[in-house]
Amino acid sequence: MTTANPARQHHGLTTFWIVTFAWTFAFWLFAITLDEPAMTSPTVVPYLLGGFGPAIGAIVVRIQRARRHQPIPAHTVRLRLRPRLFWALPMLVLASGTVLAAALLAEFLGGPAMSLTEGRELIATAGGTVPFLIGMLIGGPLAEEPGWRGTAYPRLRASMSRLRVGLLLGAAWAVWHLPLFFINGTLQSEFGLVSWSGLLFTLSVFPMALLTSYAYELAGVAASVAVHFGVNTTIALLTVKAPAAQALVLAIQVVVAAALLASRRDGGQDRPASDRELARLR
């Protein structure tokens, strides 16, 4: 199997960044100018479409690669071995567990009591459990993971360690979310950009980037989607909004991400994967 050389990989990466941010920012800036709640007409249309920027970026890169008859990037995790999909479930449980543990610990330490009241209201507003779960799966995990992990990660991994890639994707992810702080009715606007909750939300994307990247190396986009879905859904159901609970989620996820990265170190160093290691990934 031939793989793309570094120059070609970085060319695809440039295309991905441009398309992803141009698509998302164009729609979300339009939503900001409408100055109406995110889930009301007509704001709901640009608000929802903007979230698909990473997926659109991934599609454009794949079309471009196919037209130029370029090989797939060396670090792309493909699922020719079906048993690998098994890892999506334990990664989902682990991701949800980080949020649940933080919520329980926050309550134990005197913070807000864990409650499913607002979570039930969200489910009722969505029209039931199934529509709620489908919405949580599409809005975020499926709209983003094919781009961040399925497209950007393997190209960055060609020249960076897992930690550096995770931090860089975390930084890009944080910038990508910024317009949401200015769209009425979003969770981010409720937090406020200049607040403890806003800061903790922004910082939280860094361990999330590491966790989803780890999952991607285990079982591809399916596993990174599972992690993204698990965290988002558990936070929504448990209404993790208080700064103390957010800080605990951040701390626990940093510890878990660090432990997982340490378990994947090769010879004591987290380095770009070798051809032999990539063969095992594929």
mmCIF file of C-alpha atoms in Angstrom:
data_model
loop_
_atom_site.group_PDB
_atom_site.id
_atom_site.type_symbol
_atom_site.label_atom_id
_atom_site.label_comp_id
_atom_site.label_asym_id
_atom_site.label_seq_id
_atom_site.Cartn_x
_atom_site.Cartn_y
_atom_site.Cartn_z
ATOM 1 C CA MET A 1 0.000 0.000 0.000
ATOM 2 C CA THR A 2 1.432 3.367 -1.030
ATOM 3 C CA THR A 3 1.027 6.407 1.172
ATOM 4 C CA ALA A 4 1.140 10.115 0.516
ATOM 5 C CA ASN A 5 4.425 11.925 0.974
ATOM 6 C CA PRO A 6 4.636 14.693 3.622
ATOM 7 C CA ALA A 7 4.290 17.524 1.097
ATOM 8 C CA ARG A 8 1.051 16.080 -0.290
ATOM 9 C CA GLN A 9 -0.260 15.408 3.207
ATOM 10 C CA HIS A 10 0.301 19.006 4.273
ATOM 11 C CA HIS A 11 -1.313 20.260 1.060
ATOM 12 C CA GLY A 12 -4.466 18.365 1.968
ATOM 13 C CA LEU A 13 -4.243 19.774 5.472
ATOM 14 C CA THR A 14 -4.144 23.351 4.168
ATOM 15 C CA THR A 15 -7.267 22.682 2.117
ATOM 16 C CA PHE A 16 -8.985 21.219 5.161
ATOM 17 C CA TRP A 17 -8.233 24.238 7.386
ATOM 18 C CA ILE A 18 -9.403 26.736 4.759
ATOM 19 C CA VAL A 19 -12.657 24.943 3.922
ATOM 20 C CA THR A 20 -13.511 24.071 7.526
ATOM 21 C CA PHE A 21 -13.070 27.550 8.963
ATOM 22 C CA ALA A 22 -14.470 29.399 5.944
ATOM 23 C CA TRP A 23 -17.626 27.251 5.934
ATOM 24 C CA THR A 24 -18.226 27.415 9.684
ATOM 25 C CA PHE A 25 -17.396 31.068 10.204
ATOM 26 C CA ALA A 26 -19.480 32.185 7.211
ATOM 27 C CA PHE A 27 -22.620 30.489 8.552
ATOM 28 C CA TRP A 28 -22.047 31.293 12.215
ATOM 29 C CA LEU A 29 -21.224 34.948 11.564
ATOM 30 C CA PHE A 30 -24.472 35.142 9.591
ATOM 31 C CA ALA A 31 -26.278 33.580 12.567
ATOM 32 C CA ILE A 32 -24.744 36.244 14.822
ATOM 33 C CA THR A 33 -26.026 39.046 12.599
ATOM 34 C CA LEU A 34 -29.573 37.638 12.795
ATOM 35 C CA ASP A 35 -29.427 38.161 16.587
ATOM 36 C CA GLU A 36 -32.116 35.565 17.322
ATOM 37 C CA PRO A 37 -31.964 32.416 19.499
ATOM 38 C CA ALA A 38 -29.976 29.636 17.835
ATOM 39 C CA MET A 39 -32.811 27.113 17.603
ATOM 40 C CA THR A 40 -35.457 29.510 16.266
ATOM 41 C CA SER A 41 -36.167 30.359 12.644
ATOM 42 C CA PRO A 42 -34.330 31.648 10.661
ATOM 43 C CA THR A 43 -31.161 31.440 12.819
ATOM 44 C CA VAL A 44 -31.422 27.682 13.222
ATOM 45 C CA VAL A 45 -30.446 27.096 9.572
ATOM 46 C CA PRO A 46 -27.023 28.820 9.538
ATOM 47 C CA TYR A 47 -26.428 27.703 13.132
ATOM 48 C CA LEU A 48 -26.826 24.014 12.294
ATOM 49 C CA LEU A 49 -25.116 24.207 8.903
ATOM 50 C CA GLY A 50 -22.071 25.924 10.410
ATOM 51 C CA GLY A 51 -21.392 22.955 12.653
ATOM 52 C CA PHE A 52 -20.688 20.773 9.614
ATOM 53 C CA GLY A 53 -17.566 22.717 8.634
ATOM 54 C CA PRO A 54 -15.109 19.918 9.576
ATOM 55 C CA ALA A 55 -17.153 17.293 7.716
ATOM 56 C CA ILE A 56 -17.347 19.508 4.624
ATOM 57 C CA GLY A 57 -13.601 20.078 4.849
ATOM 58 C CA ALA A 58 -13.056 16.327 4.997
ATOM 59 C CA ILE A 59 -15.266 15.748 1.945
ATOM 60 C CA VAL A 60 -13.446 18.393 -0.103
ATOM 61 C CA VAL A 61 -10.048 16.901 0.775
ATOM 62 C CA ARG A 62 -11.199 13.420 -0.218
ATOM 63 C CA ILE A 63 -12.602 14.643 -3.534
ATOM 64 C CA GLN A 64 -9.370 16.513 -4.195
ATOM 65 C CA ARG A 65 -7.283 13.452 -3.372
ATOM 66 C CA ALA A 66 -9.411 11.216 -5.604
ATOM 67 C CA ARG A 67 -9.177 13.599 -8.560
ATOM 68 C CA ARG A 68 -5.398 13.739 -8.241
ATOM 69 C CA HIS A 69 -5.158 9.964 -7.712
ATOM 70 C CA GLN A 70 -3.221 10.505 -4.495
ATOM 71 C CA PRO A 71 -2.739 7.648 -2.007
ATOM 72 C CA ILE A 72 -4.310 7.806 1.426
ATOM 73 C CA PRO A 73 -2.186 9.411 4.194
ATOM 74 C CA ALA A 74 0.099 7.027 6.037
ATOM 75 C CA HIS A 75 -1.508 7.569 9.436
ATOM 76 C CA THR A 76 -5.112 7.065 8.367
ATOM 77 C CA VAL A 77 -6.758 4.394 10.528
ATOM 78 C CA ARG A 78 -8.855 2.161 8.330
ATOM 79 C CA LEU A 79 -11.265 -0.490 9.534
ATOM 80 C CA ARG A 80 -10.475 -3.522 7.452
ATOM 81 C CA LEU A 81 -10.428 -5.503 10.703
ATOM 82 C CA ARG A 82 -14.000 -5.384 11.992
ATOM 83 C CA PRO A 83 -13.156 -6.468 15.579
ATOM 84 C CA ARG A 84 -11.507 -3.075 16.058
ATOM 85 C CA LEU A 85 -14.962 -1.501 16.178
ATOM 86 C CA PHE A 86 -15.364 -3.183 19.561
ATOM 87 C CA TRP A 87 -13.205 -0.410 21.039
ATOM 88 C CA ALA A 88 -15.841 2.214 20.289
ATOM 89 C CA LEU A 89 -18.071 0.950 23.114
ATOM 90 C CA PRO A 90 -15.500 0.946 25.952
ATOM 91 C CA MET A 91 -14.235 4.352 24.808
ATOM 92 C CA LEU A 92 -17.801 5.692 24.938
ATOM 93 C CA VAL A 93 -18.222 4.310 28.464
ATOM 94 C CA LEU A 94 -14.864 5.756 29.541
ATOM 95 C CA ALA A 95 -15.709 9.182 28.096
ATOM 96 C CA SER A 96 -19.116 9.276 29.788
ATOM 97 C CA GLY A 97 -17.523 8.018 32.982
ATOM 98 C CA THR A 98 -15.201 11.021 33.190
ATOM 99 C CA VAL A 99 -18.197 13.356 33.259
ATOM 100 C CA LEU A 100 -20.210 11.205 35.661
ATOM 101 C CA ALA A 101 -17.259 10.915 38.049
ATOM 102 C CA ALA A 102 -16.765 14.684 37.976
ATOM 103 C CA ALA A 103 -20.450 15.358 38.671
ATOM 104 C CA LEU A 104 -20.467 12.941 41.622
ATOM 105 C CA LEU A 105 -17.225 14.351 42.998
ATOM 106 C CA ALA A 106 -18.526 17.922 42.684
ATOM 107 C CA GLU A 107 -21.610 16.980 44.700
ATOM 108 C CA PHE A 108 -19.478 15.180 47.308
ATOM 109 C CA LEU A 109 -17.309 18.284 47.708
ATOM 110 C CA GLY A 110 -20.330 20.485 48.364
ATOM 111 C CA GLY A 111 -21.026 21.636 44.834
ATOM 112 C CA PRO A 112 -24.339 21.430 42.958
ATOM 113 C CA ALA A 113 -26.211 18.157 43.328
ATOM 114 C CA MET A 114 -26.277 15.931 40.290
ATOM 115 C CA SER A 115 -29.697 16.123 38.656
ATOM 116 C CA LEU A 116 -31.414 14.693 35.591
ATOM 117 C CA THR A 117 -34.249 17.239 35.690
ATOM 118 C CA GLU A 118 -32.969 19.478 32.890
ATOM 119 C CA GLY A 119 -31.822 16.404 30.976
ATOM 120 C CA ARG A 120 -35.366 15.061 30.974
ATOM 121 C CA GLU A 121 -36.613 18.432 29.767
ATOM 122 C CA LEU A 122 -34.127 18.333 26.895
ATOM 123 C CA ILE A 123 -35.340 14.882 25.902
ATOM 124 C CA ALA A 124 -38.965 16.023 26.038
ATOM 125 C CA THR A 125 -38.170 19.126 23.972
ATOM 126 C CA ALA A 126 -36.425 16.970 21.361
ATOM 127 C CA GLY A 127 -39.510 14.754 21.047
ATOM 128 C CA GLY A 128 -38.266 11.725 22.943
ATOM 129 C CA THR A 129 -35.165 9.717 23.726
ATOM 130 C CA VAL A 130 -34.456 8.530 20.191
ATOM 131 C CA PRO A 131 -34.667 11.990 18.524
ATOM 132 C CA PHE A 132 -32.570 13.413 21.360
ATOM 133 C CA LEU A 133 -29.820 10.806 20.911
ATOM 134 C CA ILE A 134 -29.881 11.193 17.130
ATOM 135 C CA GLY A 135 -29.553 14.958 17.495
ATOM 136 C CA MET A 136 -26.641 14.576 19.929
ATOM 137 C CA LEU A 137 -24.945 12.142 17.542
ATOM 138 C CA ILE A 138 -25.264 14.316 14.447
ATOM 139 C CA GLY A 139 -24.713 17.726 16.060
ATOM 140 C CA GLY A 140 -21.066 17.513 17.020
ATOM 141 C CA PRO A 141 -19.697 13.958 16.711
ATOM 142 C CA LEU A 142 -20.725 13.116 13.128
ATOM 143 C CA ALA A 143 -20.474 16.724 11.966
ATOM 144 C CA GLU A 144 -16.919 17.134 13.265
ATOM 145 C CA GLU A 145 -15.003 13.886 13.783
ATOM 146 C CA PRO A 146 -14.572 12.928 10.106
ATOM 147 C CA GLY A 147 -12.704 16.225 9.816
ATOM 148 C CA TRP A 148 -10.723 16.728 13.025
ATOM 149 C CA ARG A 149 -9.699 13.117 13.494
ATOM 150 C CA GLY A 150 -10.416 11.419 10.165
ATOM 151 C CA THR A 151 -8.686 14.083 8.054
ATOM 152 C CA ALA A 152 -6.502 16.473 10.071
ATOM 153 C CA TYR A 153 -5.103 13.973 12.584
ATOM 154 C CA PRO A 154 -3.341 11.569 10.185
ATOM 155 C CA ARG A 155 -1.762 14.437 8.253
ATOM 156 C CA LEU A 156 -0.451 16.127 11.387
ATOM 157 C CA ARG A 157 0.699 12.823 12.846
ATOM 158 C CA ALA A 158 3.095 12.389 9.926
ATOM 159 C CA SER A 159 5.465 14.888 11.529
ATOM 160 C CA MET A 160 4.312 15.275 15.151
ATOM 161 C CA SER A 161 3.944 13.236 18.309
ATOM 162 C CA ARG A 162 0.514 12.263 19.598
ATOM 163 C CA LEU A 163 0.713 14.901 22.310
ATOM 164 C CA ARG A 164 1.643 17.722 19.930
ATOM 165 C CA VAL A 165 -1.068 16.733 17.480
ATOM 166 C CA GLY A 166 -3.648 16.631 20.266
ATOM 167 C CA LEU A 167 -2.660 20.059 21.559
ATOM 168 C CA LEU A 168 -2.628 21.591 18.085
ATOM 169 C CA LEU A 169 -6.033 20.149 17.231
ATOM 170 C CA GLY A 170 -7.262 21.334 20.630
ATOM 171 C CA ALA A 171 -6.140 24.882 19.830
ATOM 172 C CA ALA A 172 -7.815 24.757 16.401
ATOM 173 C CA TRP A 173 -10.964 23.317 17.956
ATOM 174 C CA ALA A 174 -11.055 26.098 20.580
ATOM 175 C CA VAL A 175 -10.765 28.835 17.930
ATOM 176 C CA TRP A 176 -13.382 27.090 15.789
ATOM 177 C CA HIS A 177 -15.888 27.258 18.684
ATOM 178 C CA LEU A 178 -15.418 30.988 19.348
ATOM 179 C CA PRO A 179 -18.360 32.290 17.238
ATOM 180 C CA LEU A 180 -20.754 30.200 19.355
ATOM 181 C CA PHE A 181 -20.147 32.545 22.282
ATOM 182 C CA PHE A 182 -21.879 35.289 20.281
ATOM 183 C CA ILE A 183 -24.904 33.335 19.001
ATOM 184 C CA ASN A 184 -27.931 33.757 21.261
ATOM 185 C CA GLY A 185 -29.265 30.601 22.838
ATOM 186 C CA THR A 186 -26.106 28.491 22.674
ATOM 187 C CA LEU A 187 -24.506 26.949 25.727
ATOM 188 C CA GLN A 188 -21.380 29.005 25.037
ATOM 189 C CA SER A 189 -23.321 32.299 24.987
ATOM 190 C CA GLU A 190 -24.901 31.292 28.285
ATOM 191 C CA PHE A 191 -21.419 30.832 29.730
ATOM 192 C CA GLY A 192 -20.025 34.060 28.280
ATOM 193 C CA LEU A 193 -16.599 34.272 26.699
ATOM 194 C CA VAL A 194 -15.063 36.227 29.587
ATOM 195 C CA SER A 195 -16.114 34.025 32.510
ATOM 196 C CA TRP A 196 -14.860 31.031 34.438
ATOM 197 C CA SER A 197 -17.326 28.772 32.634
ATOM 198 C CA GLY A 198 -16.284 30.144 29.248
ATOM 199 C CA LEU A 199 -12.611 29.664 30.082
ATOM 200 C CA LEU A 200 -13.169 26.124 31.371
ATOM 201 C CA PHE A 201 -15.170 25.209 28.270
ATOM 202 C CA THR A 202 -12.355 26.485 26.052
ATOM 203 C CA LEU A 203 -9.728 24.580 28.023
ATOM 204 C CA SER A 204 -11.838 21.419 27.999
ATOM 205 C CA VAL A 205 -11.352 20.910 24.271
ATOM 206 C CA PHE A 206 -7.666 20.106 24.815
ATOM 207 C CA PRO A 207 -8.114 16.864 26.804
ATOM 208 C CA MET A 208 -11.092 16.095 24.559
ATOM 209 C CA ALA A 209 -8.814 16.381 21.518
ATOM 210 C CA LEU A 210 -6.382 13.952 23.162
ATOM 211 C CA LEU A 211 -9.120 11.483 24.121
ATOM 212 C CA THR A 212 -10.759 11.487 20.693
ATOM 213 C CA SER A 213 -7.362 11.149 19.004
ATOM 214 C CA TYR A 214 -6.510 8.167 21.189
ATOM 215 C CA ALA A 215 -9.858 6.602 20.295
ATOM 216 C CA TYR A 216 -9.200 7.279 16.611
ATOM 217 C CA GLU A 217 -5.941 5.332 16.735
ATOM 218 C CA LEU A 218 -7.784 2.438 18.357
ATOM 219 C CA ALA A 219 -10.703 2.115 15.978
ATOM 220 C CA GLY A 220 -10.880 5.062 13.614
ATOM 221 C CA VAL A 221 -13.600 7.688 13.321
ATOM 222 C CA ALA A 222 -16.236 5.398 14.857
ATOM 223 C CA ALA A 223 -14.389 5.422 18.181
ATOM 224 C CA SER A 224 -13.677 9.169 18.142
ATOM 225 C CA VAL A 225 -17.372 9.766 17.423
ATOM 226 C CA ALA A 226 -18.198 7.537 20.405
ATOM 227 C CA VAL A 227 -15.993 9.592 22.742
ATOM 228 C CA HIS A 228 -17.367 12.912 21.473
ATOM 229 C CA PHE A 229 -20.943 11.619 21.746
ATOM 230 C CA GLY A 230 -20.401 10.165 25.214
ATOM 231 C CA VAL A 231 -19.014 13.373 26.703
ATOM 232 C CA ASN A 232 -21.525 15.728 25.043
ATOM 233 C CA THR A 233 -24.548 13.591 25.910
ATOM 234 C CA THR A 234 -23.554 12.995 29.526
ATOM 235 C CA ILE A 235 -22.850 16.700 30.070
ATOM 236 C CA ALA A 236 -26.251 17.567 28.588
ATOM 237 C CA LEU A 237 -28.153 14.972 30.631
ATOM 238 C CA LEU A 238 -26.433 15.837 33.913
ATOM 239 C CA THR A 239 -26.459 19.602 33.192
ATOM 240 C CA VAL A 240 -22.774 20.100 33.972
ATOM 241 C CA LYS A 241 -22.622 23.898 33.869
ATOM 242 C CA ALA A 242 -21.292 25.001 37.259
ATOM 243 C CA PRO A 243 -17.629 26.062 37.115
ATOM 244 C CA ALA A 244 -16.690 23.665 39.921
ATOM 245 C CA ALA A 245 -18.121 20.684 38.044
ATOM 246 C CA GLN A 246 -16.573 21.876 34.769
ATOM 247 C CA ALA A 247 -13.184 22.154 36.464
ATOM 248 C CA LEU A 248 -13.463 18.600 37.778
ATOM 249 C CA VAL A 249 -14.411 17.274 34.336
ATOM 250 C CA LEU A 250 -11.373 19.059 32.921
ATOM 251 C CA ALA A 251 -9.061 17.700 35.629
ATOM 252 C CA ILE A 252 -10.294 14.112 35.339
ATOM 253 C CA GLN A 253 -10.063 14.143 31.552
ATOM 254 C CA VAL A 254 -6.522 15.542 31.694
ATOM 255 C CA VAL A 255 -5.506 12.674 34.012
ATOM 256 C CA VAL A 256 -7.229 10.043 31.855
ATOM 257 C CA ALA A 257 -5.773 11.450 28.623
ATOM 258 C CA ALA A 258 -2.277 11.557 30.148
ATOM 259 C CA ALA A 259 -2.579 7.950 31.326
ATOM 260 C CA LEU A 260 -3.778 6.772 27.906
ATOM 261 C CA LEU A 261 -0.987 8.629 26.111
ATOM 262 C CA ALA A 262 1.581 7.166 28.496
ATOM 263 C CA SER A 263 0.283 3.680 27.727
ATOM 264 C CA ARG A 264 0.974 4.226 24.010
ATOM 265 C CA ARG A 265 4.539 5.540 24.377
ATOM 266 C CA ASP A 266 7.161 3.686 22.374
ATOM 267 C CA GLY A 267 10.554 3.264 23.967
ATOM 268 C CA GLY A 268 9.754 6.036 26.442
ATOM 269 C CA GLN A 269 9.169 8.594 23.707
ATOM 270 C CA ASP A 270 5.993 9.739 22.028
ATOM 271 C CA ARG A 271 7.288 10.100 18.483
ATOM 272 C CA PRO A 272 5.756 10.049 14.998
ATOM 273 C CA ALA A 273 4.765 6.495 14.166
ATOM 274 C CA SER A 274 7.088 4.297 12.144
ATOM 275 C CA ASP A 275 6.050 2.484 8.969
ATOM 276 C CA ARG A 276 5.856 -0.783 10.915
ATOM 277 C CA GLU A 277 3.535 0.766 13.505
ATOM 278 C CA LEU A 278 1.389 2.287 10.777
ATOM 279 C CA ALA A 279 1.020 -1.116 9.170
ATOM 280 C CA ARG A 280 -0.411 -2.393 12.443
ATOM 281 C CA LEU A 281 -2.825 0.562 12.621
ATOM 282 C CA ARG A 282 -4.139 -0.182 9.157
#
